[in-house]
Coordinates of C-alpha atoms in Angstrom, one line a residue:
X1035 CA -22.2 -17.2 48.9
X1036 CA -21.4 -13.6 48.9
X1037 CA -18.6 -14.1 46.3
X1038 CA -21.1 -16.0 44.0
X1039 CA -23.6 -13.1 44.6
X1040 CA -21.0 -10.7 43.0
X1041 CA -19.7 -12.8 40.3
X1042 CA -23.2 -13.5 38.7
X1043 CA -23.7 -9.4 38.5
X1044 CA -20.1 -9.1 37.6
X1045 CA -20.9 -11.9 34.5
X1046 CA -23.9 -9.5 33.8
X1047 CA -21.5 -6.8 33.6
X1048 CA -19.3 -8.6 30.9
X1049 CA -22.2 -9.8 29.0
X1050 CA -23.3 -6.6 28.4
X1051 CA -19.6 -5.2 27.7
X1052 CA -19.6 -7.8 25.4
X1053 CA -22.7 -6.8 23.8
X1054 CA -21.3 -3.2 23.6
X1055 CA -18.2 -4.3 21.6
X1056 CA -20.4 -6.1 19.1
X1057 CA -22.8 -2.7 19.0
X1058 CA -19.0 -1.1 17.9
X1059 CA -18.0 -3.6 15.5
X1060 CA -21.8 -3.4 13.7
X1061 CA -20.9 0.3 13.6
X1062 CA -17.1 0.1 12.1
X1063 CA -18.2 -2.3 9.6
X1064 CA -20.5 0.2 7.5
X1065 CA -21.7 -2.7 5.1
X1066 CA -22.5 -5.5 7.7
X1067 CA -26.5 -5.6 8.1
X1068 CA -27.7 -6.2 11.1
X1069 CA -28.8 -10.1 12.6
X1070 CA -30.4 -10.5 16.0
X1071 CA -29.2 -13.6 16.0
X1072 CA -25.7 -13.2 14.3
X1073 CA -25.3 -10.0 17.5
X1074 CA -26.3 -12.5 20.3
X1075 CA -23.6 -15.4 19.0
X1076 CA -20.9 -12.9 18.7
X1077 CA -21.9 -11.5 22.0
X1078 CA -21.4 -14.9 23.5
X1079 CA -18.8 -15.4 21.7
X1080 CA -17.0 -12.3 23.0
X1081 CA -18.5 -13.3 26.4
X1082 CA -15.4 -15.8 26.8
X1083 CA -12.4 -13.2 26.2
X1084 CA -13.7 -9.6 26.7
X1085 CA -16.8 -10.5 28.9
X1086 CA -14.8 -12.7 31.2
X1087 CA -12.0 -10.1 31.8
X1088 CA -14.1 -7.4 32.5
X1089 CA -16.3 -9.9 34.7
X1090 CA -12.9 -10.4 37.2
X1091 CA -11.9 -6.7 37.1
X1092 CA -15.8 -6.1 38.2
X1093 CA -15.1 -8.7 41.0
X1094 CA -12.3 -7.2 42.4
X1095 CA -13.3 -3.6 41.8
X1096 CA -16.2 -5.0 44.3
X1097 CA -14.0 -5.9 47.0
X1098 CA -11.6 -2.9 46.3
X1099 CA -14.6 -0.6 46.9
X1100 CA -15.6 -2.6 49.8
X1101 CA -12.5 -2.6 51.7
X1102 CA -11.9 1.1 51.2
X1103 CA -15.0 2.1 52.5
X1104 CA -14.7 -0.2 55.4
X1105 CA -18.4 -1.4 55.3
X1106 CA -19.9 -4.7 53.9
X1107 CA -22.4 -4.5 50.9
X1108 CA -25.4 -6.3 50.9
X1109 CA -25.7 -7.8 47.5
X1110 CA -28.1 -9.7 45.9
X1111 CA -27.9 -12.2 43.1
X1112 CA -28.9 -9.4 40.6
X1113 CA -28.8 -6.2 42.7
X1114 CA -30.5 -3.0 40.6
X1115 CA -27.6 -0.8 42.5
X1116 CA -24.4 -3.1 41.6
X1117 CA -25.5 -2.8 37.8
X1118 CA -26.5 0.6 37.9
X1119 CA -23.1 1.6 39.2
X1120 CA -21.5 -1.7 37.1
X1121 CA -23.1 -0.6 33.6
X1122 CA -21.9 3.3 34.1
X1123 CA -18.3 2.2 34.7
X1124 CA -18.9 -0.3 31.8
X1125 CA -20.2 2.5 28.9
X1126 CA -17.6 4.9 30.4
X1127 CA -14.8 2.1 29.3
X1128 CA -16.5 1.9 25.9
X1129 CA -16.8 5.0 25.1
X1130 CA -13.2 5.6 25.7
X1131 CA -12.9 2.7 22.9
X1132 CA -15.4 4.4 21.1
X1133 CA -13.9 7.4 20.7
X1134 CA -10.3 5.6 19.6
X1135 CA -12.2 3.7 16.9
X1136 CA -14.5 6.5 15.4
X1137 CA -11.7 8.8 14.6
X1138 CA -9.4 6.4 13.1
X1139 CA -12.0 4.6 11.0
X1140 CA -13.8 8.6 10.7
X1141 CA -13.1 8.0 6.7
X1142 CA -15.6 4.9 6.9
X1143 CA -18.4 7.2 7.8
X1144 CA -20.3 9.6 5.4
X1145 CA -22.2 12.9 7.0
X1146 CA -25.4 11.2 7.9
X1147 CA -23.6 8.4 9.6
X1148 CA -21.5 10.7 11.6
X1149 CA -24.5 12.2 12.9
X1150 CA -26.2 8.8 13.9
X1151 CA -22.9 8.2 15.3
X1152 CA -22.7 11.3 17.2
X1153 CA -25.8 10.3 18.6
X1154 CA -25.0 7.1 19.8
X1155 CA -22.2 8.6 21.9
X1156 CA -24.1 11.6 23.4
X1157 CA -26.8 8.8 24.9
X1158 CA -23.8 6.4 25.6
X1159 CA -23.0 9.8 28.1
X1160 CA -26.1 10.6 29.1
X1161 CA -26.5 7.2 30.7
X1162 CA -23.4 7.1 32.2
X1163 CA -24.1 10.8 33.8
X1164 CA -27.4 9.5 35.0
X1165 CA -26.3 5.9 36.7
X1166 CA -23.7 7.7 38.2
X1167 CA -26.3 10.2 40.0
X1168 CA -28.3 7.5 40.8
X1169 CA -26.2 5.4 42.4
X1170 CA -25.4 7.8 44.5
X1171 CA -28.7 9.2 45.4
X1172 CA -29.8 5.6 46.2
X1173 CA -26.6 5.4 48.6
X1174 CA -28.1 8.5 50.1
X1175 CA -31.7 8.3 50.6
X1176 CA -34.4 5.9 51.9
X1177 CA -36.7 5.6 48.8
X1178 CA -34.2 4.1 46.6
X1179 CA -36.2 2.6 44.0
X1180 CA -37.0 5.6 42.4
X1181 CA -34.2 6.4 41.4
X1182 CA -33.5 2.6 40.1
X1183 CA -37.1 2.8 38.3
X1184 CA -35.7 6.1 36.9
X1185 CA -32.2 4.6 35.5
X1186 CA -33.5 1.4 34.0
X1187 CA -36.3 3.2 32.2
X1188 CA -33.5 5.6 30.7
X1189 CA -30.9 2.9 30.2
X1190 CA -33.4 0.3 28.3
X1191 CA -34.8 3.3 26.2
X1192 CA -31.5 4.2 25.5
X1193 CA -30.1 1.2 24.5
X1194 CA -32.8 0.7 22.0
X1195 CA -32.1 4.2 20.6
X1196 CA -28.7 3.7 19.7
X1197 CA -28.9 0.5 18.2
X1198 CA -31.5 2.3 16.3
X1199 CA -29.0 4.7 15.1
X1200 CA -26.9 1.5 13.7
X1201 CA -30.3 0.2 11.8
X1202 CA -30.5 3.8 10.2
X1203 CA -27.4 3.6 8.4
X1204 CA -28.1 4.8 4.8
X1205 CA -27.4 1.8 2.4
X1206 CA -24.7 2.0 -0.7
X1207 CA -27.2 4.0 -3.9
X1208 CA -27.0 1.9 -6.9
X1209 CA -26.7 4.4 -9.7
X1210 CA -28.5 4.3 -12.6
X1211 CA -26.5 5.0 -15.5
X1212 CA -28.8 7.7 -17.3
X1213 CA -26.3 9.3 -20.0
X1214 CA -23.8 8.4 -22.7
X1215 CA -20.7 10.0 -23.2
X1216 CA -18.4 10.3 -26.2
X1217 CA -15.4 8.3 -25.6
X1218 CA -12.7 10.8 -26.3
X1219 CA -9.2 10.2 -27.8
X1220 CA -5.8 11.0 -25.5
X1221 CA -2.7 12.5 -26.6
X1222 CA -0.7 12.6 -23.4
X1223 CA 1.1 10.1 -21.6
X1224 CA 1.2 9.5 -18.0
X1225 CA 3.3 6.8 -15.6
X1226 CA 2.7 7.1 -12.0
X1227 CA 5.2 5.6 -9.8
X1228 CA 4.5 4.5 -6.3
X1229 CA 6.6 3.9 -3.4
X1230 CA 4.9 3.3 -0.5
X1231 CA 7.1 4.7 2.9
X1232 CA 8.5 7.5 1.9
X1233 CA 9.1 10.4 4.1
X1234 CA 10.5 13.7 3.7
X1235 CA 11.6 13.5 7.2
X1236 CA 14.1 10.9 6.0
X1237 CA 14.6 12.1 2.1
X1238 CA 15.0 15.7 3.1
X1239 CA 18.5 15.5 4.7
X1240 CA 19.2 12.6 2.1
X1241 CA 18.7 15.0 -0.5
X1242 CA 20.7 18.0 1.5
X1243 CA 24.0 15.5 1.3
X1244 CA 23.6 14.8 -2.7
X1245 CA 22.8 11.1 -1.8
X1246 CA 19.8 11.4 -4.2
X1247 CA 20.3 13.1 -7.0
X1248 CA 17.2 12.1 -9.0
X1249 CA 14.5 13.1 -6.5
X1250 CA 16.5 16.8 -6.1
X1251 CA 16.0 16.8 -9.3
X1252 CA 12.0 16.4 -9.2
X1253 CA 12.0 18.9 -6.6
X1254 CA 14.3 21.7 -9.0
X1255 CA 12.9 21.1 -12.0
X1256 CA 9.0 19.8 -11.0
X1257 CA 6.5 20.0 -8.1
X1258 CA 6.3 18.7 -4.6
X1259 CA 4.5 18.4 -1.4
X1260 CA 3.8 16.9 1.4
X1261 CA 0.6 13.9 0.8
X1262 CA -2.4 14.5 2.8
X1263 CA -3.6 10.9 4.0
X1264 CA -6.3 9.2 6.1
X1265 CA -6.6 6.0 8.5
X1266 CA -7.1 3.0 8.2
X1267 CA -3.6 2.8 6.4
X1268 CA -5.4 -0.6 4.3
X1269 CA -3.6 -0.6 0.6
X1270 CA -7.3 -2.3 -0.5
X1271 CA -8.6 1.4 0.9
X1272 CA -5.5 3.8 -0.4
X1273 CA -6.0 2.1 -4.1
X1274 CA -9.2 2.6 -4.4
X1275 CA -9.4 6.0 -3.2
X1276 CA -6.4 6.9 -5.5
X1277 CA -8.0 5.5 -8.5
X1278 CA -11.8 6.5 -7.6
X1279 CA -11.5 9.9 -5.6
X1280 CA -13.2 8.9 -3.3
X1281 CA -13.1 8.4 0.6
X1282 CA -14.1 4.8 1.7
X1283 CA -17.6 5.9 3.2
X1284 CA -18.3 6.2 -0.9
X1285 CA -16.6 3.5 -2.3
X1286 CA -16.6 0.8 0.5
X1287 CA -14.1 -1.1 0.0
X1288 CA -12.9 -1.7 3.3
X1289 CA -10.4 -4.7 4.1
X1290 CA -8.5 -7.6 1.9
X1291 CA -10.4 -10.1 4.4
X1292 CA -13.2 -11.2 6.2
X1293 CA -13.7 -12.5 9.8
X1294 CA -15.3 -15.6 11.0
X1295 CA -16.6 -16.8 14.2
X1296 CA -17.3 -20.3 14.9
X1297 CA -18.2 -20.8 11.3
X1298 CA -20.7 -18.5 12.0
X1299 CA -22.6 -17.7 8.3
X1300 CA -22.2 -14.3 8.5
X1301 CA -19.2 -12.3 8.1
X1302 CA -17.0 -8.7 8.7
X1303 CA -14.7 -7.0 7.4
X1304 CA -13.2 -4.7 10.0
X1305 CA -12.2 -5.4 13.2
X1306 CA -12.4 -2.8 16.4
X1307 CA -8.8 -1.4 17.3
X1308 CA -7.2 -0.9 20.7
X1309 CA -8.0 -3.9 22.5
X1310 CA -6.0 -6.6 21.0
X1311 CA -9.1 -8.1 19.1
X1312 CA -6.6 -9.4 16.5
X1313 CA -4.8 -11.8 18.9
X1314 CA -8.2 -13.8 19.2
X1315 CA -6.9 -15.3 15.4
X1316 CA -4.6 -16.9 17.8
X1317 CA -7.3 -18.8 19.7
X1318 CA -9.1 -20.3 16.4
X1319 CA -11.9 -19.3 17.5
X1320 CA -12.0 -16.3 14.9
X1321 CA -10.9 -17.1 11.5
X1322 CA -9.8 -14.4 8.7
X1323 CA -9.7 -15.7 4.9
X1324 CA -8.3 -13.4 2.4
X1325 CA -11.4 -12.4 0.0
X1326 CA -12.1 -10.2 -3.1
X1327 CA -13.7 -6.8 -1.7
X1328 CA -17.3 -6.3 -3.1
X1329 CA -16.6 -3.5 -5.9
X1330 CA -19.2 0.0 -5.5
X1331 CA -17.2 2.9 -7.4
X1332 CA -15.8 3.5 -10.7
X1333 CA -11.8 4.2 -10.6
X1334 CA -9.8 6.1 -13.4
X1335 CA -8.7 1.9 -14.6
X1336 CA -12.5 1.4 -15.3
X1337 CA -12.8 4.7 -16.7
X1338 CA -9.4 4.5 -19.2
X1339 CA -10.8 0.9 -20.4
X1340 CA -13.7 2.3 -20.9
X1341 CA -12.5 5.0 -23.3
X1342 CA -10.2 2.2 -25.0
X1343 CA -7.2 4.1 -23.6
X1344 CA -4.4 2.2 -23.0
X1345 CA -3.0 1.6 -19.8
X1346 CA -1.0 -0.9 -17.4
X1347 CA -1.4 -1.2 -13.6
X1348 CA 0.3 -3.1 -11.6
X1349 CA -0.1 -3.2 -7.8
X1350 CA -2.0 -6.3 -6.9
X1351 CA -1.5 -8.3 -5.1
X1352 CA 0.0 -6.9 -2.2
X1353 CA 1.0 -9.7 -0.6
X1354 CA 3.1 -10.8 -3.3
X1355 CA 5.3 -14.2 -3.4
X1356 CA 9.1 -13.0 -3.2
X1357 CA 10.4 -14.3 -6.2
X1358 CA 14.1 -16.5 -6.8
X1359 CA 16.5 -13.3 -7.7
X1360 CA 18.2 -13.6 -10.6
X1361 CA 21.8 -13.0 -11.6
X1362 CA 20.7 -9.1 -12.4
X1363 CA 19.1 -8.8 -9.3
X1364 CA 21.6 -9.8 -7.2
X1365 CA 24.0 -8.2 -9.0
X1366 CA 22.3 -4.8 -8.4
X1367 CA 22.0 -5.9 -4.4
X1368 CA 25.4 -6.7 -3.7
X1369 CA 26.2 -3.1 -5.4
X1370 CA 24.1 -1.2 -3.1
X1371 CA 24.4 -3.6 0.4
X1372 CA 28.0 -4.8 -0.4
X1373 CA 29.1 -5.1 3.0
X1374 CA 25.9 -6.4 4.1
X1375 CA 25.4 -9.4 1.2
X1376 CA 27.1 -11.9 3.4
X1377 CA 24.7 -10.8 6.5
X1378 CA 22.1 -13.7 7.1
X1379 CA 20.6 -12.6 10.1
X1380 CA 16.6 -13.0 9.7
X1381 CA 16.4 -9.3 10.6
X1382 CA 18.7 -8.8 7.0
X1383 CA 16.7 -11.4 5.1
X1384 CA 13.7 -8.9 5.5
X1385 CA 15.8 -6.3 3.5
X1386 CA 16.4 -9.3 1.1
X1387 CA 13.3 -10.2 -0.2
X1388 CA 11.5 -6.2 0.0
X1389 CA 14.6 -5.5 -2.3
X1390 CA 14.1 -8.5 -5.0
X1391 CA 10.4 -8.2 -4.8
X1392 CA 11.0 -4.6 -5.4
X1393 CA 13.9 -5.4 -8.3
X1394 CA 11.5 -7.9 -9.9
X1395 CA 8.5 -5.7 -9.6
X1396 CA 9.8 -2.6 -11.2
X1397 CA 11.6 -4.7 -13.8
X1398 CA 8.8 -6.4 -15.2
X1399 CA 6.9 -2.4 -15.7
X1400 CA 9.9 -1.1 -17.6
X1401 CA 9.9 -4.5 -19.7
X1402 CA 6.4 -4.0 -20.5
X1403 CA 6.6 -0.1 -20.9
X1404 CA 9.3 -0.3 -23.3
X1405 CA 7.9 -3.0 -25.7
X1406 CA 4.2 -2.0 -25.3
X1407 CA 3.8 2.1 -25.2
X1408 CA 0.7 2.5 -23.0
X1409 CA -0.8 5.9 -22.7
X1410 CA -0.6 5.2 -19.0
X1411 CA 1.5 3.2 -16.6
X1412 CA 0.7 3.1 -13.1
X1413 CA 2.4 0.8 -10.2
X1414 CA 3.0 0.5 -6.8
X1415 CA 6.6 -0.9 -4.4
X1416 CA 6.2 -1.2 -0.7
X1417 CA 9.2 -2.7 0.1
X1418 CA 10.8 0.2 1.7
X1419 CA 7.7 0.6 3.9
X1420 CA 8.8 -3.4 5.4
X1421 CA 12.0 -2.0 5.5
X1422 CA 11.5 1.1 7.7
X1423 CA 9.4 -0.8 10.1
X1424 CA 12.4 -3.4 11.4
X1425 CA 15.1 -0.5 10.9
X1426 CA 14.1 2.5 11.4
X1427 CA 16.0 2.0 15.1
X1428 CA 18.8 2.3 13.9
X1429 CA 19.0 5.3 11.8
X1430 CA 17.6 6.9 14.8
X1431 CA 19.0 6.0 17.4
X1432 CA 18.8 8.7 19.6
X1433 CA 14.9 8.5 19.7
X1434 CA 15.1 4.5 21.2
X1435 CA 17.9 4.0 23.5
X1436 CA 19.5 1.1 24.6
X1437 CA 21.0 -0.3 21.0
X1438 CA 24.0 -1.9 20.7
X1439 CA 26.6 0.4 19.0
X1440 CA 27.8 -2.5 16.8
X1441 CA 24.0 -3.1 15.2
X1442 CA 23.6 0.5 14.9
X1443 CA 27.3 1.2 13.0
X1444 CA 25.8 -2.1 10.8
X1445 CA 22.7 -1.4 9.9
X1446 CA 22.7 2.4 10.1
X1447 CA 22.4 3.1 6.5
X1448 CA 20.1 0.3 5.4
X1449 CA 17.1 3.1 4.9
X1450 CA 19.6 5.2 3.2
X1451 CA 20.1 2.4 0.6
X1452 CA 17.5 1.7 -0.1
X1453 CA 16.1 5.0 -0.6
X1454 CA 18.7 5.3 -3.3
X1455 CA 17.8 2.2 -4.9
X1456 CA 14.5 3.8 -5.6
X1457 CA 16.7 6.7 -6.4
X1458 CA 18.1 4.6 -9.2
X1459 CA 14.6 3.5 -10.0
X1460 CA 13.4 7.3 -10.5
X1461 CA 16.6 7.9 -12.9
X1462 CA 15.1 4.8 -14.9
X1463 CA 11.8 6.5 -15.7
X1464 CA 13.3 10.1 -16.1
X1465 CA 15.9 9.1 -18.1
X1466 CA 13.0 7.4 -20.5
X1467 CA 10.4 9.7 -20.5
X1468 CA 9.1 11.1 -23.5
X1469 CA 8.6 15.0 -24.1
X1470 CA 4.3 14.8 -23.4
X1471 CA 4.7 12.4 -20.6
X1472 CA 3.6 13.4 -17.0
X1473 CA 6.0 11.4 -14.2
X1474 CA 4.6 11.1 -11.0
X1475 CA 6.1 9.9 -8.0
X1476 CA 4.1 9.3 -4.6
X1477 CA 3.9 7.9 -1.0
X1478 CA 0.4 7.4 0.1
X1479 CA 1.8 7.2 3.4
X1480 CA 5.0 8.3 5.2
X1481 CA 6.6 6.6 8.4
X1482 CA 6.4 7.5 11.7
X1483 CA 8.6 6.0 15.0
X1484 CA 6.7 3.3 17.2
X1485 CA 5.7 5.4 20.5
X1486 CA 6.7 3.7 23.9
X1487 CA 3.2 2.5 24.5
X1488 CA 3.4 1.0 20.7
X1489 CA 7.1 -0.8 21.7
X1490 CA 5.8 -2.5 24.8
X1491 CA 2.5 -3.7 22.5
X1492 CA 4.8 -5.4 20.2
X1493 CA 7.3 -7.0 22.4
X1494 CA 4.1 -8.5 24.3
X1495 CA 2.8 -9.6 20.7
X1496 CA 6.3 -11.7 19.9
X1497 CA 7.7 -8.7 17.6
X1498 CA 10.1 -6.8 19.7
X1499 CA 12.1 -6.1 16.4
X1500 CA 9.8 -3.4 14.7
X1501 CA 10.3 0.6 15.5
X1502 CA 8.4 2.1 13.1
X1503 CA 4.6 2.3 11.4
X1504 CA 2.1 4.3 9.7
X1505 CA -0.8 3.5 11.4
X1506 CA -2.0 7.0 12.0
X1507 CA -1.3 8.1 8.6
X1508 CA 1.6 10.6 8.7
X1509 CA 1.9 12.5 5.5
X1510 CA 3.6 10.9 2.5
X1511 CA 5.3 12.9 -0.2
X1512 CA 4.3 13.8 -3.8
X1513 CA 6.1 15.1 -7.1
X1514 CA 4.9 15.8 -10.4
X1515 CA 7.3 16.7 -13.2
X1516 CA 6.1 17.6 -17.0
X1517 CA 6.2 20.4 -19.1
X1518 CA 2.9 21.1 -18.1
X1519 CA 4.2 21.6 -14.6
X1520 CA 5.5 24.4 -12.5
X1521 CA 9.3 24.1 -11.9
X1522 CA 10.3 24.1 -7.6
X1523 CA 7.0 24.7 -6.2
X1524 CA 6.4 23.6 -3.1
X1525 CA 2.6 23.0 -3.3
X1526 CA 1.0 22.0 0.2
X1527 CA -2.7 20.3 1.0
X1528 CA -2.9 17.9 -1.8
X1529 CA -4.7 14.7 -0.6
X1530 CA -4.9 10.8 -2.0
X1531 CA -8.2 11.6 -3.1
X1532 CA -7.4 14.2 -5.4
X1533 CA -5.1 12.2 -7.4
X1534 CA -8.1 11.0 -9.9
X1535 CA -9.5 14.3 -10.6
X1536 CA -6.6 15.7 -11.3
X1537 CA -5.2 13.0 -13.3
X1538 CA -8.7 13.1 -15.2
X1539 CA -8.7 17.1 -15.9
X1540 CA -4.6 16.6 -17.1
X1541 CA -5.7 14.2 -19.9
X1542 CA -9.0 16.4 -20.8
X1543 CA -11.7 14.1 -18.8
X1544 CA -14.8 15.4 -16.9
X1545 CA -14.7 14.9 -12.8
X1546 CA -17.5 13.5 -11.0
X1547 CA -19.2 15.4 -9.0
X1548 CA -19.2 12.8 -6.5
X1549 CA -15.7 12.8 -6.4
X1550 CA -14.6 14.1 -2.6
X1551 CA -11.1 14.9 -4.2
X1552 CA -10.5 18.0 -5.8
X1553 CA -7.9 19.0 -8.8
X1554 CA -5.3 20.4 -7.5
X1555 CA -5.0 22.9 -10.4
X1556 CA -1.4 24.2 -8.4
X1557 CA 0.8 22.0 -10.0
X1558 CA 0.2 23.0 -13.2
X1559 CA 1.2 26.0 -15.3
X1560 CA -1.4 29.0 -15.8
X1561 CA -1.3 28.5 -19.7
X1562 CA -2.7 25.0 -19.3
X1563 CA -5.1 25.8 -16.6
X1564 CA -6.5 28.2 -19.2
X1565 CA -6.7 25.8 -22.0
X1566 CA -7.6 22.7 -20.3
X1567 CA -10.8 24.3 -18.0
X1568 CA -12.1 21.7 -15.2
X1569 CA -15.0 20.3 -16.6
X1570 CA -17.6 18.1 -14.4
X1571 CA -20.6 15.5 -14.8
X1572 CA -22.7 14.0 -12.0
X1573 CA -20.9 11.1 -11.7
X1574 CA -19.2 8.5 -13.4
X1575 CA -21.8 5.6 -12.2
X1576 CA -24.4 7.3 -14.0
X1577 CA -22.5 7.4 -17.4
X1578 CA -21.5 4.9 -20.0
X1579 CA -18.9 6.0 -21.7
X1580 CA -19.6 5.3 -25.9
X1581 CA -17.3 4.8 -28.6
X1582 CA -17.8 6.4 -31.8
X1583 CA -19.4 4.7 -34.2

């Protein structure tokens, strides 16, 4: 009886972790409205993984306790003093989750929400500050209640005041547009490569050995520098804040899918991190469908169509089918991996289809480049990031351990490759350029190594094979090269979000002032600065831009 006493306030317990992890997911996903009854069927829904395991560690916590004390507890079948102490140890696991989750999703959240956020955490503390105290005071003195009366009061008030906090979140401003501007004719040309994983932790000594001759040659003769960047690492979130300038908590596009439970009729878009909530796709009880994010901002694409400038942009979609290589593209592969093309280990047919994807990709731009002229050319290869993640071991060995020496003398050099087939690719597009053109070349994101704790997460999950990631948004690289541009200057702090106003002020268009990138005037030479000055309107929403009659 005793152990059915415990396990009905340990199943309180996890219902009510439960209902905390819901509280966090309402929070993460900044355009979710809130549904009493959508929060109590994810609650119970929750109540069968998360609720359940936290239910068993209450239970034998109990008896843990118990046994080092060396007294029985007299419990009830819902004792005030079990959940006092329960709920404390409960919002003290949360708010370690909490924590994790609000700074890597800290670009979600704009000023106010920060605050109600900040909020929510200092009360999440109180509480646990206050059932701590009381729990002990009621293990101290006679008149217990009190001090029960005391905590529940607190606790219930509290609870209602943070979810209050998540009902105050200020709602996306639909912008008027009040103003017409002149559509204005362009005169310069821009293509703006992007390959997503590079690193200057990996091109620098690349470079130092005159193994890539073409990105020396951005740094000599252009601009570089490290790439600011922010978490989540989402392309749906690093496009749109390259091409509107603005962090997520503005433009709010957030995820390339949505999450279901139990055919439940309403929907998120962002799932907690650090506590496996992604493996539940496994159960199928949560479904994910790949969906069309809701569209809030302006980006420079809307803008250029707007002012009937021409320009091509291709990065979507990500998720791209690999297509059948043709004769030139394997050509080119069996050039660059020649004592690899006979390799047809699963691990190499990764390297395979980034590199013909890649080939394909790029191929098509140049294609349409060539025949077409367009002011602007934008586009977007993440092959080597795929790459880096599965071998990324074994140019670094030293940092792992315990690798064969025969995989590392074989696939040593299979980053180094490829990083000069985008080599090549940069020779393409310098060796083209015209004399008014602007070439640049980014990373939104670099790569990092996969820490120990990361390692054992993955060989748990099935995927023992990948050493690297970008998760936590390690700086990716950036070069501009024009005549407008200084030559060798190493210029630091320049983020994602500053590529649209600086793009804009370079062709002669306004900034929004709603824009949270700046231009990063350091790239460019003083005698353009003083003849193209940085000119601003309120914001693009609240503009239509007019062609001439």
């Amino acid at each position: 009886m005793k152990f059915l006493k415990v396990f009905v306030n340990s199943l309180i317990t996890g219902f009510f972790f439960s209902a905390l992890l819901v509280l966090l997911i309402y929070d993460i996903n900044i355009n979710l409205n809130v549904q009493a009854l959508f929060f109590g069927h994810l609650t119970l829904f929750l109540l069968i993984t998360y609720g359940l395991a936290v239910t068993v560690l209450s239970v034998i916590f109990f008896f843990i306790l118990q046994f080092i004390l060396g007294s029985s507890f007299k419990i009830t079948f819902i004792s005030p003093s079990f959940l006092t102490l329960s709920f404390s140890l409960t919002i003290a696991l949360f708010l370690l989750i909490f924590k994790a989750n609000y700074d890597y999703f800290f670009s979600f959240f704009s000023e106010e929400t920060q605050s109600l956020l900040n909020k929510q955490f200092l009360t999440f503390i109180f509480l646990v500050v206050l059932g701590l105290v009381c729990f002990y005071s009621v293990r101290l003195y006679k008149r217990s209640f009190i001090f029960l009366l005391v905590y529940y009061i607190a606790f219930f008030a509290g609870m209602y005041y943070v979810v209050l906090q998540r009902l105050n979140y200020p709602l996306p401003q639909k912008s008027e547009r009040v103003a017409y501007l002149e559509a204005k004719e362009l005169n310069k040309k821009v293509t703006i490569i992007g390959l997503d994983g590079l690193s200057f932790d990996v091109m620098i000594p690349l470079i130092n050995e005159e193994k890539l001759p073409n990105f020396a040659w951005l740094m000599e003769e252009g601009s570089w520098g490290r790439l600011e960047n922010f978490a989540p690492t989402e392309p749906v979130i690093h496009r749109t804040s390259f091409g509107s300038g603005k962090l997520p908590s503005k433009h709010r596009q957030l995820s390339l899918f949505r999450y279901n439970v139990l055919k439940s009729k309403q929907e998120f878009e962002v799932s907690p991190r650090f506590i496996f909530f992604g493996q539940l796709l496994r159960t199928n009880l949560l479904k994910r469908y790949l969906t069309d994010p809701p569209f809030h901002s302006k980006d420079i694409w809307t803008i250029f169509k707007d002012n009937n400038t021409s320009h091509y942009v291709k990065d979507w979609p990500y998720y791209r089918r690999t297509p059948d290589p043709t004769p030139k593209a394997e050509t080119r592969f069996n050039l660059i991996f020649e004592d690899l093309k006979s390799d047809d280990s699963f691990l190499f047919s990764r390297v395979r289809r980034a590199f013909f994807s890649d080939f394909e990709y790029e191929d098509q731009v140049m294609q349409f480049k060539t025949e077409t002229q367009p002011q602007i050319v934008y586009f977007l290869l993440n092959g080597l990031n795929d790459v880096e993640r599965f071998f990324y071991k074994y140019t670094f060995p030293d940092l792992f351990g315990n690798i064969e020496q025969d995989e590392i003398n074989r696939y040593s050099s299979v980053i180094e490759r490829y990083y000069q087939f985008y080599d090549d690719i940069i020779g393409k597009y310098l060796a083209s350029r015209k004399e008014d053109e602007l070439l640049v070349v980014y990373s939104p994101h670099g790569i990092e190594p996969l820490p120990l704790w990361g390692r054992v997460r993955e060989w748990m999950l099935g995927s023992a094979e990948i050493s690297a990631y970008h998760e936590l948004a390690p700086d990716g690289v950036v070069f501009f090269y024009g005549r407008e541009i200084w030559r060798g200057r190493n210029v630091e702090q320049m983020r994602l979000i500053d590529f649209a106003p600086t793009l804009l002020n370079f062709l002669g268009l306004p900034i929004g002032k709603d824009m949270d990138g700046i231009v990063c005037s350091s790239f460019f030479r003083d005698e353009f600065k003083l003849e193209n000055p940085v000119l601003y309107i309120s914001s693009y929403e609240e503009h239509t831009i007019k062609q001439p009659d």
